[in-house]
Short mmCIF file of C-alpha atoms and ligand atoms in Angstrom, two decimals:
data_model
loop_
_atom_site.label_atom_id
_atom_site.label_comp_id
_atom_site.label_asym_id
_atom_site.label_seq_id
_atom_site.Cartn_x
_atom_site.Cartn_y
_atom_site.Cartn_z
CA MET A 7 90.40 133.92 86.87
CA THR A 8 88.37 133.23 83.74
CA LYS A 9 90.25 129.88 82.15
CA THR A 10 89.08 126.65 84.10
CA LEU A 11 91.65 124.81 85.88
CA THR A 12 90.99 121.64 87.49
CA ALA A 13 93.06 120.32 90.36
CA LEU A 14 93.91 117.01 92.07
CA GLY A 15 95.42 118.10 95.48
CA LEU A 16 97.31 115.48 98.26
CA GLU A 17 97.96 116.03 101.84
CA SER A 18 100.17 114.03 103.95
CA SER A 19 102.15 116.16 105.82
CA CYS A 20 101.24 114.73 109.04
CA ASP A 21 98.59 112.52 110.27
CA ASP A 22 95.67 112.93 107.91
CA THR A 23 95.71 111.51 104.37
CA ALA A 24 93.99 113.53 102.44
CA ALA A 25 92.97 113.83 98.23
CA ALA A 26 90.41 116.27 96.98
CA VAL A 27 89.48 117.85 93.38
CA VAL A 28 88.69 121.50 93.33
CA ARG A 29 87.72 123.64 90.21
CA LEU A 30 88.57 127.36 89.25
CA ASP A 31 86.41 129.01 86.78
CA ALA A 32 85.08 132.71 86.07
CA ASP A 33 82.82 131.90 89.11
CA GLY A 34 85.44 131.49 91.26
CA PRO A 35 86.59 128.35 93.51
CA SER A 36 84.56 125.02 94.04
CA ILE A 37 85.21 121.96 95.79
CA LEU A 38 84.09 119.03 93.79
CA SER A 39 85.19 116.65 96.28
CA SER A 40 87.55 116.32 99.52
CA VAL A 41 88.68 112.99 100.94
CA VAL A 42 89.97 113.08 104.59
CA GLU A 43 91.16 109.65 106.22
CA GLY A 44 92.63 110.59 109.63
CA GLN A 45 94.92 108.03 111.76
CA THR A 46 93.97 109.34 115.29
CA ASP A 47 93.10 105.48 116.66
CA LEU A 48 96.53 104.33 114.97
CA HIS A 49 98.71 106.65 117.38
CA ALA A 50 96.13 106.62 120.26
CA LEU A 51 98.60 104.16 122.22
CA TYR A 52 101.59 106.45 122.32
CA GLY A 53 100.12 109.74 123.02
CA GLY A 54 101.59 111.56 119.84
CA VAL A 55 101.89 111.26 116.26
CA VAL A 56 104.57 107.91 115.50
CA PRO A 57 106.33 109.45 111.98
CA GLU A 58 107.36 105.71 111.06
CA ILE A 59 103.34 104.61 111.60
CA ALA A 60 102.19 107.92 110.08
CA ALA A 61 104.27 107.95 106.73
CA ARG A 62 103.30 104.26 106.22
CA ALA A 63 99.31 104.85 106.77
CA HIS A 64 99.92 107.46 104.19
CA THR A 65 101.14 105.37 101.49
CA GLU A 66 98.71 102.43 102.46
CA LYS A 67 95.74 104.80 102.45
CA LEU A 68 96.58 107.65 99.40
CA ASP A 69 95.58 105.43 96.57
CA TYR A 70 92.39 104.82 98.14
CA CYS A 71 91.73 108.39 98.89
CA ILE A 72 92.83 109.46 95.29
CA GLU A 73 90.15 107.09 94.14
CA LEU A 74 87.53 108.08 96.15
CA ALA A 75 88.07 111.65 95.40
CA LEU A 76 87.97 111.13 91.94
CA GLN A 77 84.86 109.07 92.32
CA ASN A 78 83.04 111.72 94.03
CA ALA A 79 84.00 114.46 91.68
CA ASP A 80 82.57 112.35 89.12
CA MET A 81 85.87 112.04 87.39
CA THR A 82 88.86 110.41 85.95
CA LEU A 83 92.94 111.04 85.76
CA THR A 84 92.15 112.91 82.38
CA ASP A 85 90.10 115.52 83.22
CA LEU A 86 92.29 116.96 85.45
CA ASP A 87 94.78 119.76 84.55
CA ALA A 88 97.36 119.43 87.39
CA ILE A 89 98.43 117.62 90.60
CA ALA A 90 99.16 119.46 93.82
CA VAL A 91 101.01 118.03 96.36
CA THR A 92 102.14 118.92 99.95
CA ALA A 93 105.84 119.26 99.62
CA GLY A 94 106.52 120.43 103.31
CA PRO A 95 106.86 121.26 106.12
CA GLY A 96 105.95 118.22 107.78
CA LEU A 97 107.02 115.07 109.06
CA ILE A 98 109.26 113.97 106.14
CA GLY A 99 108.32 110.58 105.78
CA GLY A 100 104.21 111.46 105.31
CA VAL A 101 105.57 114.08 102.84
CA LEU A 102 107.60 112.17 101.05
CA SER A 103 104.91 109.45 100.29
CA GLY A 104 102.62 112.39 99.32
CA VAL A 105 105.34 113.33 96.87
CA MET A 106 106.45 110.41 95.70
CA CYS A 107 102.73 109.43 94.83
CA ALA A 108 101.96 112.64 93.15
CA LYS A 109 105.32 112.19 90.91
CA GLY A 110 104.57 108.86 89.88
CA LEU A 111 100.68 110.26 88.58
CA SER A 112 102.31 113.09 87.15
CA ALA A 113 105.05 111.03 84.81
CA ALA A 114 102.28 108.70 83.92
CA THR A 115 99.84 110.95 83.03
CA GLY A 116 102.18 114.01 82.02
CA LEU A 117 100.15 116.17 83.83
CA PRO A 118 101.98 119.41 85.52
CA LEU A 119 103.30 118.76 89.08
CA ILE A 120 103.11 121.57 91.90
CA GLY A 121 104.83 121.25 95.05
CA VAL A 122 102.64 123.27 97.66
CA ASN A 123 103.42 124.79 101.29
CA HIS A 124 101.19 123.10 103.77
CA LEU A 125 101.20 126.44 105.37
CA ALA A 126 100.29 128.14 102.37
CA GLY A 127 97.25 125.93 101.83
CA HIS A 128 95.86 126.64 105.34
CA ALA A 129 96.83 130.56 104.53
CA LEU A 130 94.90 130.46 101.12
CA THR A 131 91.93 128.57 102.26
CA PRO A 132 89.62 132.03 102.85
CA ARG A 133 90.27 132.92 99.16
CA LEU A 134 88.88 129.35 98.53
CA THR A 135 85.77 129.55 100.88
CA ASP A 136 85.11 133.56 101.19
CA GLN A 137 87.22 134.58 98.03
CA LEU A 138 89.26 137.15 100.57
CA GLN A 139 90.97 139.38 98.77
CA TYR A 140 94.81 140.30 99.23
CA PRO A 141 96.17 141.63 101.70
CA TYR A 142 94.90 139.83 104.83
CA LEU A 143 95.85 138.78 108.05
CA MET A 144 96.05 135.48 109.01
CA LEU A 145 96.22 133.52 112.35
CA LEU A 146 96.99 130.05 111.87
CA VAL A 147 96.22 128.01 115.39
CA SER A 148 96.23 124.44 115.60
CA GLY A 149 97.56 121.55 117.28
CA GLY A 150 101.29 121.80 115.03
CA HIS A 151 100.95 125.63 114.18
CA CYS A 152 100.89 128.98 115.35
CA GLN A 153 101.67 132.42 113.53
CA PHE A 154 100.48 135.47 112.06
CA LEU A 155 101.12 135.81 108.54
CA ILE A 156 100.15 139.00 106.26
CA VAL A 157 98.93 137.29 102.77
CA ARG A 158 99.48 139.38 100.27
CA SER A 159 99.85 136.51 97.16
CA ALA A 160 100.16 133.13 96.66
CA THR A 161 103.65 133.45 96.87
CA ASP A 162 104.37 136.60 99.19
CA TYR A 163 104.15 136.09 102.84
CA THR A 164 105.32 137.76 106.01
CA ARG A 165 105.38 136.22 109.34
CA LEU A 166 104.66 138.65 111.97
CA GLY A 167 105.43 136.14 115.05
CA GLY A 168 104.29 133.00 116.26
CA THR A 169 105.17 130.62 119.03
CA ILE A 170 108.28 130.05 120.45
CA ASP A 171 107.65 126.80 121.84
CA ASP A 172 104.18 124.77 121.77
CA ALA A 173 101.38 125.53 119.33
CA PRO A 174 98.06 126.38 121.25
CA GLY A 175 96.10 123.07 120.43
CA GLU A 176 99.18 121.13 121.92
CA ALA A 177 98.58 123.34 125.25
CA PHE A 178 94.71 122.28 125.09
CA ASP A 179 95.90 118.59 124.60
CA LYS A 180 98.74 118.54 127.31
CA THR A 181 95.98 120.39 129.77
CA ALA A 182 93.54 117.70 129.16
CA ARG A 183 95.93 114.89 129.35
CA LEU A 184 96.70 116.46 133.09
CA LEU A 185 93.20 116.95 133.90
CA GLY A 186 92.35 113.20 133.06
CA LEU A 187 90.44 114.54 129.96
CA PRO A 188 89.90 112.99 126.72
CA GLN A 189 91.78 113.59 123.80
CA PRO A 190 91.89 115.70 121.62
CA GLY A 191 91.81 118.13 124.41
CA GLY A 192 90.51 121.17 122.79
CA PRO A 193 86.83 120.48 122.95
CA SER A 194 86.98 118.35 126.46
CA VAL A 195 88.60 121.22 128.28
CA GLU A 196 86.22 123.65 126.11
CA GLN A 197 83.32 121.56 127.58
CA GLU A 198 84.61 121.37 131.26
CA ALA A 199 85.52 124.88 130.95
CA LEU A 200 82.08 125.83 130.50
CA LYS A 201 80.97 124.79 134.07
CA GLY A 202 84.01 126.48 135.32
CA ASP A 203 85.31 130.19 136.97
CA PRO A 204 87.76 131.62 134.53
CA LYS A 205 88.96 134.10 137.40
CA ARG A 206 89.61 131.33 140.38
CA PHE A 207 93.18 130.73 139.52
CA ALA A 208 95.44 133.44 137.84
CA PHE A 209 97.45 132.02 135.50
CA PRO A 210 100.05 133.88 133.62
CA ARG A 211 99.72 135.21 130.20
CA PRO A 212 103.13 134.32 128.88
CA LEU A 213 105.10 137.43 126.84
CA LEU A 214 102.21 139.80 126.99
CA ASP A 215 104.58 141.83 128.84
CA ARG A 216 107.15 141.32 125.77
CA ASP A 217 106.57 143.67 122.53
CA GLY A 218 105.83 142.00 119.53
CA CYS A 219 103.80 139.43 118.44
CA ASP A 220 105.32 136.22 119.53
CA MET A 221 103.75 133.94 122.01
CA SER A 222 104.83 130.96 124.56
CA PHE A 223 102.41 128.48 125.62
CA SER A 224 104.67 125.65 127.87
CA GLY A 225 104.84 127.53 130.86
CA LEU A 226 100.75 127.62 131.10
CA LYS A 227 101.21 123.70 131.14
CA THR A 228 103.37 123.74 134.14
CA ALA A 229 100.69 126.42 135.92
CA VAL A 230 97.96 124.32 135.34
CA LEU A 231 100.01 121.28 136.94
CA ARG A 232 100.95 123.40 139.87
CA ALA A 233 97.54 124.56 140.65
CA ARG A 234 96.38 121.02 140.30
CA ASP A 235 98.73 119.39 142.76
CA ALA A 236 97.56 121.85 145.16
CA VAL A 237 94.11 121.41 144.50
CA ILE A 238 94.94 117.13 144.82
CA ALA A 239 97.08 118.09 147.98
CA GLU A 240 94.04 119.77 149.85
CA HIS A 241 91.06 117.47 148.61
CA GLN A 242 92.82 114.27 147.97
CA GLY A 243 91.44 114.22 144.84
CA LEU A 244 90.34 116.50 142.09
CA PRO A 245 86.86 117.50 142.70
CA THR A 246 85.07 117.88 139.67
CA LYS A 247 84.20 121.76 140.37
CA ASP A 248 87.96 122.46 140.67
CA ARG A 249 88.60 121.08 137.38
CA ALA A 250 86.21 122.85 135.74
CA ASP A 251 87.58 126.10 137.32
CA LEU A 252 91.39 125.03 136.10
CA CYS A 253 89.98 124.72 132.59
CA ALA A 254 88.26 127.51 132.54
CA GLY A 255 91.27 129.71 133.86
CA PHE A 256 93.64 127.84 131.36
CA GLN A 257 91.40 129.15 128.42
CA ALA A 258 90.93 132.31 129.87
CA ALA A 259 94.69 132.89 129.56
CA VAL A 260 95.16 130.80 126.33
CA THR A 261 92.06 133.14 124.61
CA ASP A 262 93.99 136.64 126.63
CA VAL A 263 97.18 136.02 124.91
CA LEU A 264 96.09 135.12 121.44
CA VAL A 265 93.65 138.36 121.19
CA GLU A 266 96.11 140.72 122.71
CA LYS A 267 98.87 139.68 120.39
CA THR A 268 96.11 139.62 117.45
CA ARG A 269 95.36 142.85 118.67
CA ARG A 270 99.20 143.96 117.96
CA ALA A 271 99.24 142.12 114.43
CA LEU A 272 96.07 143.83 113.33
CA ARG A 273 97.74 147.52 114.15
CA ILE A 274 100.86 146.05 112.16
CA TYR A 275 98.76 145.07 108.80
CA LEU A 276 96.06 147.85 109.40
CA ASP A 277 99.00 150.55 109.16
CA GLU A 278 99.43 149.12 105.39
CA LYS A 279 96.11 150.51 104.86
CA PRO A 280 94.52 147.48 103.24
CA ASP A 281 91.35 148.18 101.25
CA HIS A 282 89.56 145.20 102.44
CA PRO A 283 90.85 144.85 105.69
CA ALA A 284 90.15 141.47 107.08
CA LEU A 285 91.44 138.78 109.88
CA ALA A 286 91.14 135.05 108.88
CA VAL A 287 91.61 131.96 111.33
CA ALA A 288 92.71 128.67 110.49
CA GLY A 289 93.25 125.36 112.48
CA GLY A 290 91.48 123.18 115.11
CA VAL A 291 91.74 125.63 117.55
CA ALA A 292 89.54 128.20 115.77
CA ALA A 293 86.62 126.01 116.45
CA ASN A 294 86.89 127.12 120.45
CA GLN A 295 83.92 129.48 120.91
CA THR A 296 85.62 131.87 123.39
CA ILE A 297 88.80 132.30 121.15
CA ARG A 298 86.18 133.10 118.52
CA THR A 299 84.23 135.40 120.39
CA GLY A 300 87.46 137.26 121.50
CA LEU A 301 88.75 137.73 118.09
CA LEU A 302 85.38 138.40 116.74
CA HIS A 303 84.86 141.37 119.66
CA LEU A 304 88.38 142.39 118.77
CA THR A 305 87.80 142.75 114.69
CA GLU A 306 84.41 144.31 115.43
CA GLN A 307 86.50 147.07 117.34
CA LEU A 308 88.81 147.57 114.44
CA ASN A 309 86.02 147.71 111.67
CA THR A 310 88.05 144.81 110.08
CA ARG A 311 86.16 141.85 108.37
CA PHE A 312 86.53 138.21 110.84
CA VAL A 313 86.30 135.15 108.40
CA ALA A 314 86.40 131.75 109.92
CA PRO A 315 86.45 128.88 107.28
CA PRO A 316 83.97 125.88 107.85
CA LEU A 317 85.98 123.23 110.24
CA ALA A 318 86.68 121.08 107.93
CA LEU A 319 88.30 123.20 105.83
CA CYS A 320 90.61 124.83 108.92
CA THR A 321 91.78 121.74 109.84
CA ASP A 322 94.29 119.65 107.76
CA ASN A 323 92.71 118.43 104.30
CA ALA A 324 93.45 117.98 100.49
CA ALA A 325 91.31 120.79 99.14
CA MET A 326 93.45 123.74 100.54
CA ILE A 327 96.39 121.88 98.83
CA ALA A 328 94.77 121.51 95.53
CA TYR A 329 93.04 125.21 95.67
CA ALA A 330 96.85 126.59 96.60
CA GLY A 331 98.16 124.44 93.69
CA ALA A 332 95.69 125.77 90.95
CA GLU A 333 96.63 129.50 92.61
CA LEU A 334 100.51 129.00 91.90
CA PHE A 335 99.81 127.12 88.71
CA GLN A 336 97.66 130.17 87.71
CA LEU A 337 100.73 132.64 88.32
CA GLY A 338 103.07 129.85 86.17
CA HIS A 339 104.98 128.10 88.76
CA SER A 340 104.81 124.32 88.09
CA ASP A 341 108.05 121.44 89.41
CA ASP A 342 109.35 118.89 87.78
CA LEU A 343 110.05 115.31 89.21
CA THR A 344 113.45 116.83 90.97
CA LEU A 345 110.52 118.11 93.70
CA SER A 346 111.71 117.53 97.10
CA ALA A 347 110.02 116.99 100.77
CA ARG A 348 111.08 119.58 102.66
CA PRO A 349 111.03 118.78 106.85
CA ARG A 350 111.23 122.97 107.02
CA TRP A 351 109.63 125.15 104.82
CA PRO A 352 109.16 128.78 105.79
CA LEU A 353 106.72 130.90 104.14
CA ASP A 354 108.51 134.07 104.85
CA GLN A 355 111.82 133.13 103.72
CA SER A 356 112.89 136.41 105.69
CA SER A 357 111.76 135.83 109.26
CA ALA A 358 113.88 133.84 111.68
CA PRO A 359 113.34 130.10 111.79
CA MET A 360 110.99 128.68 114.42
CA LEU A 361 112.04 126.82 117.21
CA GLY A 362 110.96 123.35 118.64
CA PHE A 363 109.19 120.69 117.24
CA GLY A 364 105.44 119.94 118.42
CA LYS A 365 103.45 116.90 118.82
CA LYS A 366 103.16 116.90 115.03
CA GLY A 367 106.21 117.64 113.70
CA ALA A 368 108.33 120.54 113.19
CA LYS A 369 106.80 124.17 112.97
CA ALA A 370 107.93 126.31 110.05
O1 KG4 B 426 94.25 121.84 112.73
P1 KG4 B 426 93.92 120.41 113.49
O2 KG4 B 426 92.97 119.52 113.68
O3 KG4 B 426 95.15 119.51 113.34
C1 KG4 B 426 96.66 120.35 113.65
O4 KG4 B 426 97.09 120.29 114.39
O5 KG4 B 426 97.50 120.36 112.63
O6 KG4 B 426 93.94 120.85 115.33
C2 KG4 B 426 93.94 120.12 116.14
C3 KG4 B 426 94.03 120.92 117.28
C4 KG4 B 426 94.11 119.90 118.78
O7 KG4 B 426 95.27 119.94 119.59
C5 KG4 B 426 92.89 119.98 119.19
O8 KG4 B 426 92.66 119.74 120.78
C6 KG4 B 426 92.45 121.47 119.17
O9 KG4 B 426 93.11 121.75 117.75
N1 KG4 B 426 91.37 121.90 119.03
C7 KG4 B 426 90.78 122.87 119.87
C8 KG4 B 426 89.33 122.25 119.67
N2 KG4 B 426 89.28 121.76 118.69
C9 KG4 B 426 90.03 121.13 118.50
N3 KG4 B 426 91.58 123.74 120.92
C10 KG4 B 426 90.36 124.26 121.71
N4 KG4 B 426 89.20 124.52 121.35
C11 KG4 B 426 88.88 123.66 120.85
N5 KG4 B 426 87.42 123.63 120.63
ZN1 ZN B 427 97.82 122.00 109.30
#
C-alpha cells in the first residue's frame, strides 16, 4: 500500500446520512473527515424507520454532508481520487439517493465510482482503525445486523451464521419499549440492568441446543413480556427493582447466546490456523459492557486478539465506506454509471439468504 489514494465515501442505507474523506498512503489509512447526520427525531413518532421519510431526508442532507466533509478535510472535489458509495443492502430509497448522488459527482468530475456493500464497510473497519491483517473473524451486532463473517479480503467473506429473526439491537429496543424505558433501548436497558439481578428470571437461551452459529432473539422479548405481565398482575404495576431484574435477566440471556455462538464461530475460524488470530466486533450493540466483557474473556481463553473499534466507527458512518471503496479500488475494482442500488446483497454469495426484515430494513 504505497500509492496515496484519497476517497470520498457516502452512506445513506438506513437512517444516517454520512460523508467522509479517507486517505490511504504508505503509513496506512487515515480519516481526514467524517460527517454523520442522524434522523432519529424524524422517525421518533413512528416507532421505527419510515423508508419514505428516510429517503427524502437523505436527498436533502447528502449535499450538505459532502460539502462539510470536504471542508473539514480542507479539500475540494479535485483533490479526490475516487468516490465510494453504499450501493446496498438497505432501504432502497435511501440507497438510491446515495447512488444517484455519487453518479452525478462521478459524471461531473470524471472521478472513478465504486459501489460498496454496506456490510463490507462494517467488516473492513478494523483494518481502518487497527490495520488488522486478514483473515479475521467479525461479529456484526447492531439494530439491523447480526452475523459472523470470516473476512479474508475486501472481496472474500465466509458467513458462518447469523440471526434468523431479530437483530440483538432490535431485541434491546423492543425490550425497552415493553418496560417503558427510552429509545434507543440498548443503553437504557444496560443502565437498568446494572441495578438488577441477572439470575432472578430464567430467560431462554434460544438455539443454544442447536449446532452451528445461527441465532434467534425474537422469542426472548416474548419471554420478557410474559414475565413482565406476571409481575404486573402480582403488584398491580412494575416496581423499579423488578424492572431492573427483567433488564439484567434479558441482557444476561443475550450475552450468553452471543458469547457461546462466538465460541463456536471462533472454533471454525481457528481451525484454519490464521497467523494472527483476531475477533473484531462492530455495530451499536458492541457498546454494551457486559457483552464486550464476555467476548473479551472468551478471546483471552482462546489466545485471540479482541478488537472493538471506537463506537463512532462501529455504528453507521461513511469513513468505513470510503475505506472499503479505497481497498476495492486498489484491487482494480470500479463501477460505471450502470451501478444499481441493491436492497439485498449478501457478502458471502454462497451462503443461504437471511430471513426477515429488521426495523432498519433488509438483513443481508
Ligand atoms: O449500529 P447502530 O448504531 O445502528 C444500526 O442498527 O445499524 O446500532 C444501534 C443499535 C440499537 O438497536 C441500540 O439499541 C443498540 O444498537 N445499542 C445497544 C447499546 N448501545 C446501542 N445495545 C445494547 N447495549 C448498548 N449499550
Ligand atoms: Zn450498518
